CSV table of C-alpha atoms in Angstrom, one decimal:
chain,number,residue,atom,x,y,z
A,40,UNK,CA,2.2,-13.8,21.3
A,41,UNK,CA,0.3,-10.9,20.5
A,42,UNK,CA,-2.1,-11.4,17.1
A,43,UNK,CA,-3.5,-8.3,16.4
A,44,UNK,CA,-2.7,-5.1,15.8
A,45,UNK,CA,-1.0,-3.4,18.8
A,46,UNK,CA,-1.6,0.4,17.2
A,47,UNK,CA,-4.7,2.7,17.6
A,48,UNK,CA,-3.2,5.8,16.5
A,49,UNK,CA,-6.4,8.1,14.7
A,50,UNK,CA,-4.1,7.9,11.7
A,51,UNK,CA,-3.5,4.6,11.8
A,52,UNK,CA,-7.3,4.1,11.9
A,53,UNK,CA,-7.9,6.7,8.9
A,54,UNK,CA,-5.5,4.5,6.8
A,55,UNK,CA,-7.1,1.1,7.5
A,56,UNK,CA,-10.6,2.9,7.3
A,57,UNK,CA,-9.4,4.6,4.0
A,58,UNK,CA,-8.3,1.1,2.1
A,59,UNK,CA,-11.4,-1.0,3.7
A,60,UNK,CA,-13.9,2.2,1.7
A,61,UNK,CA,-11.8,2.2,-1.4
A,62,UNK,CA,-10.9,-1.3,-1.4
A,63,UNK,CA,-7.5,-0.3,-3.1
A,64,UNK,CA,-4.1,1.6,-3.1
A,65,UNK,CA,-1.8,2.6,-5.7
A,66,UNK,CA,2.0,1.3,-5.5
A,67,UNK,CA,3.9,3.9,-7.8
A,68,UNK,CA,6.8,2.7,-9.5
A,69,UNK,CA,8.7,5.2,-11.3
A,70,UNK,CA,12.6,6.2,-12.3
A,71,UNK,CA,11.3,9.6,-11.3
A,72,UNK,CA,8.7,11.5,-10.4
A,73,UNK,CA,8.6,15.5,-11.0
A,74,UNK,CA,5.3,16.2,-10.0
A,75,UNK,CA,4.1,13.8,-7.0
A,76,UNK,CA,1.1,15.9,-6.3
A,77,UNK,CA,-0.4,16.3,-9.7
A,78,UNK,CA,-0.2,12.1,-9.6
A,79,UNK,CA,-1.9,11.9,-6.5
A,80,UNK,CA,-4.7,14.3,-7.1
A,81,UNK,CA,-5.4,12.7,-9.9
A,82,UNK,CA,-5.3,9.1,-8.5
A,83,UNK,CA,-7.8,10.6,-5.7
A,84,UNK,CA,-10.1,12.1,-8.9
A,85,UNK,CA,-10.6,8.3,-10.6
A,86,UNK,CA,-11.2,7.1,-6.6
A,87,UNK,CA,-8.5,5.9,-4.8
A,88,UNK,CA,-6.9,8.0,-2.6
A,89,UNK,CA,-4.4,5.7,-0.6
A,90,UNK,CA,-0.8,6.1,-2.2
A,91,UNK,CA,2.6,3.9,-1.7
A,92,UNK,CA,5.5,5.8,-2.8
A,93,UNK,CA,8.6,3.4,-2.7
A,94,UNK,CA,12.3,3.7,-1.4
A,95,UNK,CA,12.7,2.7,-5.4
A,96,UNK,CA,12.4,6.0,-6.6
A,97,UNK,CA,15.0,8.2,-5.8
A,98,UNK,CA,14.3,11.4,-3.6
A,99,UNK,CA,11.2,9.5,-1.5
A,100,UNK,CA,11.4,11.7,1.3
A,101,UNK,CA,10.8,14.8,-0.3
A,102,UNK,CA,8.6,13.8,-2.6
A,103,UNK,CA,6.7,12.6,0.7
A,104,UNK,CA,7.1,16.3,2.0
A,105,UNK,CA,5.7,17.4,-1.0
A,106,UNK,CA,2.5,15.8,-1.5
A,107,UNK,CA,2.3,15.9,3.2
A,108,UNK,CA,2.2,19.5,2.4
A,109,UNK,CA,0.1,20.2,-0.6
A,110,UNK,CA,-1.6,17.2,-1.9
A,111,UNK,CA,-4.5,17.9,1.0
A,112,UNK,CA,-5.8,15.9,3.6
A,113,UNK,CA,-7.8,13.8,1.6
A,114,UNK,CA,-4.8,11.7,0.1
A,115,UNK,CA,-3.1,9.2,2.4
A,116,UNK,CA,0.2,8.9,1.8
A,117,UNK,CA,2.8,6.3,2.3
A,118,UNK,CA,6.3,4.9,1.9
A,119,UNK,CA,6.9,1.6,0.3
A,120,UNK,CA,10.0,-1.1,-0.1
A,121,UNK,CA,11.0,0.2,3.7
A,122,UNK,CA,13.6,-2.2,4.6
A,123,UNK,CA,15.2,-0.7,7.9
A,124,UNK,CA,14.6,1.6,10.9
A,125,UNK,CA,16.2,4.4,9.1
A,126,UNK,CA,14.3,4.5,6.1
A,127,UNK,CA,11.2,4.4,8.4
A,128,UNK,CA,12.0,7.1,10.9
A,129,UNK,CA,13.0,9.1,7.5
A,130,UNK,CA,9.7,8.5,5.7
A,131,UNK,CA,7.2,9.5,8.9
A,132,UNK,CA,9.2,12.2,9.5
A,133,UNK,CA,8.9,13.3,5.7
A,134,UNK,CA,4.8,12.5,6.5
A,135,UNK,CA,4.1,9.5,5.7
A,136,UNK,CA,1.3,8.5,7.2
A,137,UNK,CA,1.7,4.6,6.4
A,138,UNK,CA,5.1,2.3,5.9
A,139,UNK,CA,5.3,-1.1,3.6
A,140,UNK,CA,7.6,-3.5,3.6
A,141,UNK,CA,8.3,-5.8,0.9
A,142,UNK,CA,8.4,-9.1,3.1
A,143,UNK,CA,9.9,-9.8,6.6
A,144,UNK,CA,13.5,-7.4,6.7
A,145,UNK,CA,15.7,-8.4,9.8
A,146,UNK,CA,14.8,-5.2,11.3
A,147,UNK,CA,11.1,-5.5,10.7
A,148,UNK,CA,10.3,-5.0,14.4
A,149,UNK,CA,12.5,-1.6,14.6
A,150,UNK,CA,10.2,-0.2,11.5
A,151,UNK,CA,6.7,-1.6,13.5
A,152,UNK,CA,8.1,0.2,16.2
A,153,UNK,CA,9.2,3.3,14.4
A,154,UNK,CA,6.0,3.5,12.2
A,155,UNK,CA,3.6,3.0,15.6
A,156,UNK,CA,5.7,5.8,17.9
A,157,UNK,CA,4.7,8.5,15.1
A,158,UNK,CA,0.9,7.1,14.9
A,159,UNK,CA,1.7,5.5,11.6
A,160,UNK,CA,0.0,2.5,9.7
A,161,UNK,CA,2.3,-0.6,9.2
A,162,UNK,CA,1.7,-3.0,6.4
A,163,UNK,CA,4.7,-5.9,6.9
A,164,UNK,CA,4.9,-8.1,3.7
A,165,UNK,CA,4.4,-11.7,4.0
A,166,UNK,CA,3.4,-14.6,1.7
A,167,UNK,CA,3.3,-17.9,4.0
A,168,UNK,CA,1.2,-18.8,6.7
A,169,UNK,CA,4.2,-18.7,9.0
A,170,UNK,CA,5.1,-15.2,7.5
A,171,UNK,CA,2.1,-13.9,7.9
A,172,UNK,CA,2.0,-15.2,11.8
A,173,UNK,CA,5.0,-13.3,12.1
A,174,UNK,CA,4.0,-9.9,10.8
A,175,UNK,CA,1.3,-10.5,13.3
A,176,UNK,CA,3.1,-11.2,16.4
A,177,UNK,CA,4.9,-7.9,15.7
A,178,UNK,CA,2.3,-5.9,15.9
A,179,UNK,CA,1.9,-5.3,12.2
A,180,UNK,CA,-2.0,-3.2,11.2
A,181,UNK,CA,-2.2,-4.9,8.3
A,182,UNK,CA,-0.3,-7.6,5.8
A,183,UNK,CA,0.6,-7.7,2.7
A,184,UNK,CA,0.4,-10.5,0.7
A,185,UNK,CA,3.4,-10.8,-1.7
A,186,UNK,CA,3.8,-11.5,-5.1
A,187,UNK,CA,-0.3,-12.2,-4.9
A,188,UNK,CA,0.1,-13.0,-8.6
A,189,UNK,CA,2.5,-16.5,-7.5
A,190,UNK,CA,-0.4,-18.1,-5.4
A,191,UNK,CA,-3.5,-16.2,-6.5
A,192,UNK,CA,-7.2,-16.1,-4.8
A,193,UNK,CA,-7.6,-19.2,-3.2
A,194,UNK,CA,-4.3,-18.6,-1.4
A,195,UNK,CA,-5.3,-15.7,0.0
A,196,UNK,CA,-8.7,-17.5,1.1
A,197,UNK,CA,-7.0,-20.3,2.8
A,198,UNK,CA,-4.8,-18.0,4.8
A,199,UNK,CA,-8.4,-16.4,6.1
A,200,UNK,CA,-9.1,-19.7,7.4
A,201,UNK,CA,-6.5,-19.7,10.2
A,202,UNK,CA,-6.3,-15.5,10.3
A,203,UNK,CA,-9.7,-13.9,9.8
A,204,UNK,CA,-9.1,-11.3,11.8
A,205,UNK,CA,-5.8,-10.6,9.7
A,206,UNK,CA,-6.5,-7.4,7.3
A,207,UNK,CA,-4.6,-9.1,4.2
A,208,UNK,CA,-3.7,-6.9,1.4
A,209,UNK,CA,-2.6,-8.8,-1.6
A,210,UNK,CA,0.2,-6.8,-4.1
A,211,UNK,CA,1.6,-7.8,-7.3
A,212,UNK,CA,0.2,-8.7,-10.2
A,213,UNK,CA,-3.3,-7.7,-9.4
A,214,UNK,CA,-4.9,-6.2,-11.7
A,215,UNK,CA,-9.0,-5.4,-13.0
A,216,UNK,CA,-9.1,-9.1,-14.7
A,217,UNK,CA,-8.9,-10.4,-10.9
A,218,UNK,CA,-8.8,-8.0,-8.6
A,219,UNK,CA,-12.6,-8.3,-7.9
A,220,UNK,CA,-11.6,-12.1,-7.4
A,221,UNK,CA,-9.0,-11.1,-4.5
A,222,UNK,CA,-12.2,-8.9,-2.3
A,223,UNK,CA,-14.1,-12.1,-2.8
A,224,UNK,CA,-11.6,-14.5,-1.3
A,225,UNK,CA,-11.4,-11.5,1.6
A,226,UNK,CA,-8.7,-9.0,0.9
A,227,UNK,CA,-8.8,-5.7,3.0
A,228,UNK,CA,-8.2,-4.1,-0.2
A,229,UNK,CA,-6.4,-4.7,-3.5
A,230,UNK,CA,-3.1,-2.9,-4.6
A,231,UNK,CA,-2.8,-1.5,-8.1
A,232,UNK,CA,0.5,-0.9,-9.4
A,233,UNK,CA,1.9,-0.6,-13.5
A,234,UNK,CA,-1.8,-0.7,-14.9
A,235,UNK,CA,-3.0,2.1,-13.2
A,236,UNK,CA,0.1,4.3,-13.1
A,237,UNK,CA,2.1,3.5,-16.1
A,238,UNK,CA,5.4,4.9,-15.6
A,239,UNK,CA,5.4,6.4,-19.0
A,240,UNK,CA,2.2,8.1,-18.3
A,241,UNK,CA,4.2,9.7,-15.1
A,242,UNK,CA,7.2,10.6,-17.5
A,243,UNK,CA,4.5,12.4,-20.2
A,244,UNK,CA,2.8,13.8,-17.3
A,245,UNK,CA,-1.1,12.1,-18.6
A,246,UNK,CA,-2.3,12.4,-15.2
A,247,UNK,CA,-6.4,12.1,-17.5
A,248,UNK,CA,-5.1,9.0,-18.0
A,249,UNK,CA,-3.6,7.8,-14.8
A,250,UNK,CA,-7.7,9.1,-13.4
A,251,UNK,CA,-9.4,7.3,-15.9
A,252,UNK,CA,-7.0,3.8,-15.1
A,253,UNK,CA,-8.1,4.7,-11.6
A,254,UNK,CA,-11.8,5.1,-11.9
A,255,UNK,CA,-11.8,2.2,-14.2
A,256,UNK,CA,-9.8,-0.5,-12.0
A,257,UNK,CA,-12.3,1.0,-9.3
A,258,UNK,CA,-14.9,-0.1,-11.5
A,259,UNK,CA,-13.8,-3.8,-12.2
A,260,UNK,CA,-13.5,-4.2,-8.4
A,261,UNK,CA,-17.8,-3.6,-8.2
């Protein structure tokens, strides 16, 4: 049983190498989003510049086309709540440049496949030890750890007992009160979601705002 990660890809690297200098990425959740590459820019201007768009908002693969082509080179770009083969062949092909799974879908080996033969980054959700073994064995480059807020810190430190070598990325309910406390117990990086891009400030196009939430949940994480 293989336990690392099975993909060298040079974008596969920039991802990982992206999160581990930022120490955080951005899950968007919105009912729509008119203007992906305004939001990213200004997520990259307040400092983090790795974004998970999800299968949640409706037209994801051409918003992914959108920001692939004009958002630049300096945002990394992703697809989130991928729950089969399709979706992930759809997503790469629309450039995403990393896929995310919300846990461990029946045809999670199909997407690490399909996410590794285009060079992509896979993050496979997970939230048990066993889980996270799992997302492992299949090659995943990294795991997400999910819902973080059920289990908090010290879970994520116990599971670094048995996998150090694990890049663990924990997702939901962190926030700048403990973000900073998931680095410590040796996350790869944090995810932000809701109090960094508010969907309302999305709908009302405040993308000051949506940098300034940035740069400050950047700051909390110092």
């Amino acid at each position: 049983m293989n336990h690392s990660p099975m993909n060298h890809s040079p974008m596969a690297d920039l991802v990982i190498d992206t999160l581990r200098a930022d120490q955080a990425l951005v899950v968007v959740r919105a009912n729509r989003l008119d203007d992906p590459v305004a939001l990213c820019r200004a997520l990259a201007a307040g400092g983090i510049r790795t974004v998970e768009l999800t299968y949640t908002t409706p037209g994801l693969t051409d918003l992914l086309a959108q920001v692939s082509a004009e958002a630049g080179d300096d945002i990394v770009i992703g697809a989130g709540t991928v729950l089969t083969a399709d979706q992930a062949h759809a997503a790469v092909a629309a450039g995403a440049r990393f896929l995310v799974t919300p846990g461990l879908p029946p045809e999670a080996a199909e997407i690490v496949a399909t996410g590794h033969a285009a060079g992509a980054a896979v993050i496979l959700g997970a939230l048990t030890p066993t889980e996270v073994l799992t997302a492992t064995s299949l090659g995943a480059d990294a795991v997400k750890i999910f819902p973080a807020r059920a289990l908090g810190p010290r879970h994520l430190s116990d599971l670094r007992g048995p996998f150090p070598e694990v890049a663990l990325i924990p997702s939901g309910g962190v926030d700048a009160d403990n973000a900073a406390e998931f680095l410590q117990a040796g996350a790869l990086a944090v995810t932000a979601g809701t109090s960094v891009v508010r969907p309302a400030d999305v709908d009302e196009a405040r993308w000051d705002q949506i940098t300034t939430n940035a740069a400050r949940f950047r700051a909390a994480l110092r």
